[in-house]
């Protein structure tokens, strides 16, 4: 059952999926963490794989950068392929000085400057929030593994090269932990399609301290958030179960 952007047969994707922005990170996740993983789509080199983790069927697929790109894949995965639990595993730019490089954030909510959610929500402001069961399971999994996490609000930006005046000061004043580019759409589409969603992100660079990681590090070394996500999926009942 191919869609305009995913060429895969019906049943190719598991009900649970990990969603990095980078398709090469999806391949790394499949090769490193999943058993018997097979490639199920590669349209436009947006790679997708399905395998299993400790007996739980899990897929992973890239979404590209930004909400317009991610929204295409999120909609097609939920609406046409029956995906019910979606966990973004991505990088972010730290804002709060309480959050250090390579630390993990569990996003309870995602504010945004994008107009996409207003379009979905009749021009009003939509509160884009995580699924509580996934959030709790992720927090419990991180604690069990001894991985420090921060739970709080992200800002999902439409622009990587931000031209807004005083945006950093506004984000800091409002307690935003970090900025990224997909979580707000993830939460809104999950709500619209009656799915569960959570964004787990790792600080790859810091807007205040100026620290940063390389693209190779972002692709292959952020294993903590992937382990948290997989355990959260394994320990959260599917919607309707």
Short mmCIF file of C-alpha atoms in Angstrom, two decimals, residues 27-209:
data_model
loop_
_atom_site.label_atom_id
_atom_site.label_comp_id
_atom_site.label_asym_id
_atom_site.label_seq_id
_atom_site.Cartn_x
_atom_site.Cartn_y
_atom_site.Cartn_z
CA UNK A 27 19.79 2.86 9.71
CA UNK A 28 22.16 3.03 12.68
CA UNK A 29 19.29 2.35 15.10
CA UNK A 30 18.12 -0.62 13.02
CA UNK A 31 21.59 -2.12 12.75
CA UNK A 32 22.56 -1.48 16.37
CA UNK A 33 19.41 -2.09 18.41
CA UNK A 34 16.88 -4.11 16.42
CA UNK A 35 16.85 -7.84 15.76
CA UNK A 36 16.19 -9.10 12.23
CA UNK A 37 15.76 -5.58 10.90
CA UNK A 38 14.85 -5.23 7.23
CA UNK A 39 14.63 -2.12 5.07
CA UNK A 40 11.00 -1.44 4.16
CA UNK A 41 11.25 1.90 2.36
CA UNK A 42 13.86 4.14 0.78
CA UNK A 43 11.84 6.67 -1.23
CA UNK A 44 13.91 9.87 -1.59
CA UNK A 45 16.51 8.10 0.59
CA UNK A 46 14.22 8.52 3.61
CA UNK A 47 15.14 5.11 4.99
CA UNK A 48 12.76 3.00 7.04
CA UNK A 49 13.33 -0.35 8.77
CA UNK A 50 11.31 -2.85 10.77
CA UNK A 51 12.64 -5.39 13.27
CA UNK A 52 12.13 -6.21 16.92
CA UNK A 53 13.47 -5.18 20.31
CA UNK A 54 13.29 -7.73 23.14
CA UNK A 55 10.29 -9.36 21.50
CA UNK A 56 8.46 -6.12 20.65
CA UNK A 57 8.01 -5.24 16.97
CA UNK A 58 9.59 -1.84 16.31
CA UNK A 59 10.20 0.24 13.20
CA UNK A 60 12.47 3.22 12.68
CA UNK A 61 12.41 5.82 9.94
CA UNK A 62 13.83 9.25 9.18
CA UNK A 63 11.51 12.25 8.95
CA UNK A 64 13.80 14.87 7.46
CA UNK A 65 14.34 18.27 9.00
CA UNK A 66 11.50 20.55 10.01
CA UNK A 67 7.78 20.27 10.58
CA UNK A 68 6.65 20.38 6.94
CA UNK A 69 8.82 17.36 6.08
CA UNK A 70 8.09 15.46 9.28
CA UNK A 71 4.34 16.10 8.95
CA UNK A 72 4.22 14.24 5.64
CA UNK A 73 5.77 11.09 7.05
CA UNK A 74 3.96 11.25 10.39
CA UNK A 75 0.59 11.56 8.65
CA UNK A 76 1.22 8.74 6.20
CA UNK A 77 2.60 6.42 8.89
CA UNK A 78 -0.37 6.90 11.22
CA UNK A 79 -3.17 7.28 8.68
CA UNK A 80 -2.18 4.61 6.15
CA UNK A 81 0.22 2.22 7.90
CA UNK A 82 -1.43 1.88 11.29
CA UNK A 83 1.45 3.21 13.39
CA UNK A 84 0.09 3.96 16.87
CA UNK A 85 3.10 4.88 19.01
CA UNK A 86 5.64 7.39 17.73
CA UNK A 87 8.80 8.45 19.52
CA UNK A 88 11.01 11.14 18.06
CA UNK A 89 14.68 10.54 18.88
CA UNK A 90 16.54 13.61 17.77
CA UNK A 91 19.02 16.33 18.56
CA UNK A 92 18.33 19.77 19.95
CA UNK A 93 20.03 23.01 20.86
CA UNK A 94 20.22 23.58 24.59
CA UNK A 95 18.86 26.81 26.05
CA UNK A 96 18.65 26.25 29.80
CA UNK A 97 22.04 26.22 31.49
CA UNK A 98 20.69 23.45 33.73
CA UNK A 99 20.80 21.17 30.68
CA UNK A 100 24.30 20.11 29.68
CA UNK A 101 25.75 18.81 26.43
CA UNK A 102 24.64 15.25 25.54
CA UNK A 103 21.99 15.22 28.26
CA UNK A 104 18.54 13.91 27.42
CA UNK A 105 15.27 15.84 27.48
CA UNK A 106 11.83 14.22 27.67
CA UNK A 107 9.51 16.78 26.11
CA UNK A 108 6.29 17.15 28.07
CA UNK A 109 5.26 19.84 25.58
CA UNK A 110 6.43 21.74 22.52
CA UNK A 111 5.82 25.41 21.89
CA UNK A 112 6.29 26.69 18.35
CA UNK A 113 6.57 29.68 16.04
CA UNK A 114 5.19 27.57 13.18
CA UNK A 115 1.73 28.16 11.75
CA UNK A 116 1.14 24.47 11.02
CA UNK A 117 -0.65 23.67 14.27
CA UNK A 118 -2.79 26.79 14.04
CA UNK A 119 -3.84 25.62 10.58
CA UNK A 120 -4.83 22.26 12.07
CA UNK A 121 -6.60 23.92 15.01
CA UNK A 122 -8.80 26.48 13.26
CA UNK A 123 -6.41 29.39 13.80
CA UNK A 124 -6.25 28.92 17.57
CA UNK A 125 -3.26 28.03 19.79
CA UNK A 126 -2.99 24.27 20.29
CA UNK A 127 -1.25 22.89 23.40
CA UNK A 128 1.08 20.28 21.87
CA UNK A 129 1.76 17.75 24.63
CA UNK A 130 3.22 14.28 25.00
CA UNK A 131 1.35 11.09 25.77
CA UNK A 132 1.56 10.60 29.53
CA UNK A 133 1.98 6.80 29.44
CA UNK A 134 4.98 7.05 27.10
CA UNK A 135 6.43 9.94 29.09
CA UNK A 136 6.14 8.07 32.38
CA UNK A 137 7.58 4.88 30.88
CA UNK A 138 10.50 6.81 29.42
CA UNK A 139 11.22 8.53 32.72
CA UNK A 140 11.09 5.21 34.57
CA UNK A 141 13.35 3.55 31.98
CA UNK A 142 15.92 6.33 32.20
CA UNK A 143 15.96 6.12 36.00
CA UNK A 144 16.44 2.35 35.86
CA UNK A 145 19.39 2.78 33.49
CA UNK A 146 20.91 5.61 35.50
CA UNK A 147 20.55 8.11 32.65
CA UNK A 148 19.92 11.67 33.78
CA UNK A 149 16.98 13.30 32.02
CA UNK A 150 15.19 16.63 32.11
CA UNK A 151 11.42 16.86 31.67
CA UNK A 152 10.05 20.09 30.28
CA UNK A 153 9.07 22.21 27.32
CA UNK A 154 10.79 22.45 23.94
CA UNK A 155 10.45 25.08 21.26
CA UNK A 156 9.87 23.71 17.75
CA UNK A 157 11.12 26.27 15.26
CA UNK A 158 10.35 26.60 11.56
CA UNK A 159 13.74 28.24 10.97
CA UNK A 160 17.13 26.75 11.75
CA UNK A 161 18.82 30.06 10.96
CA UNK A 162 16.57 32.08 13.20
CA UNK A 163 16.05 35.74 12.27
CA UNK A 164 13.68 36.59 15.15
CA UNK A 165 14.69 39.40 17.48
CA UNK A 166 15.40 38.42 21.11
CA UNK A 167 14.16 34.84 20.65
CA UNK A 168 16.75 33.37 23.01
CA UNK A 169 15.76 35.78 25.77
CA UNK A 170 12.08 34.94 25.30
CA UNK A 171 12.72 31.18 25.36
CA UNK A 172 14.85 31.48 28.49
CA UNK A 173 12.26 33.65 30.23
CA UNK A 174 9.54 31.08 29.53
CA UNK A 175 11.58 28.15 30.81
CA UNK A 176 12.14 26.47 27.43
CA UNK A 177 14.81 23.79 27.82
CA UNK A 178 15.91 23.49 24.20
CA UNK A 179 14.99 24.26 20.60
CA UNK A 180 14.42 21.73 17.79
CA UNK A 181 12.25 21.51 14.67
CA UNK A 182 9.70 18.67 14.79
CA UNK A 183 8.08 17.92 18.17
CA UNK A 184 5.13 20.31 17.97
CA UNK A 185 3.88 18.73 14.75
CA UNK A 186 4.50 15.24 16.10
CA UNK A 187 2.23 15.90 19.07
CA UNK A 188 -0.50 17.54 17.01
CA UNK A 189 -0.62 14.84 14.35
CA UNK A 190 -0.64 12.11 16.99
CA UNK A 191 -3.64 13.78 18.61
CA UNK A 192 -5.41 14.15 15.28
CA UNK A 193 -4.78 10.50 14.34
CA UNK A 194 -5.47 9.10 17.84
CA UNK A 195 -1.92 7.88 18.32
CA UNK A 196 0.56 8.18 21.20
CA UNK A 197 3.66 10.35 20.83
CA UNK A 198 6.75 11.43 22.74
CA UNK A 199 9.79 13.47 21.77
CA UNK A 200 13.10 12.45 23.36
CA UNK A 201 16.01 14.67 22.36
CA UNK A 202 19.70 14.89 23.15
CA UNK A 203 21.54 18.21 23.43
CA UNK A 204 23.89 18.30 20.44
CA UNK A 205 24.84 21.95 20.78
CA UNK A 206 24.17 24.71 23.26
CA UNK A 207 22.92 28.14 22.28
CA UNK A 208 24.21 29.73 25.49
CA UNK A 209 27.62 28.08 25.98
#
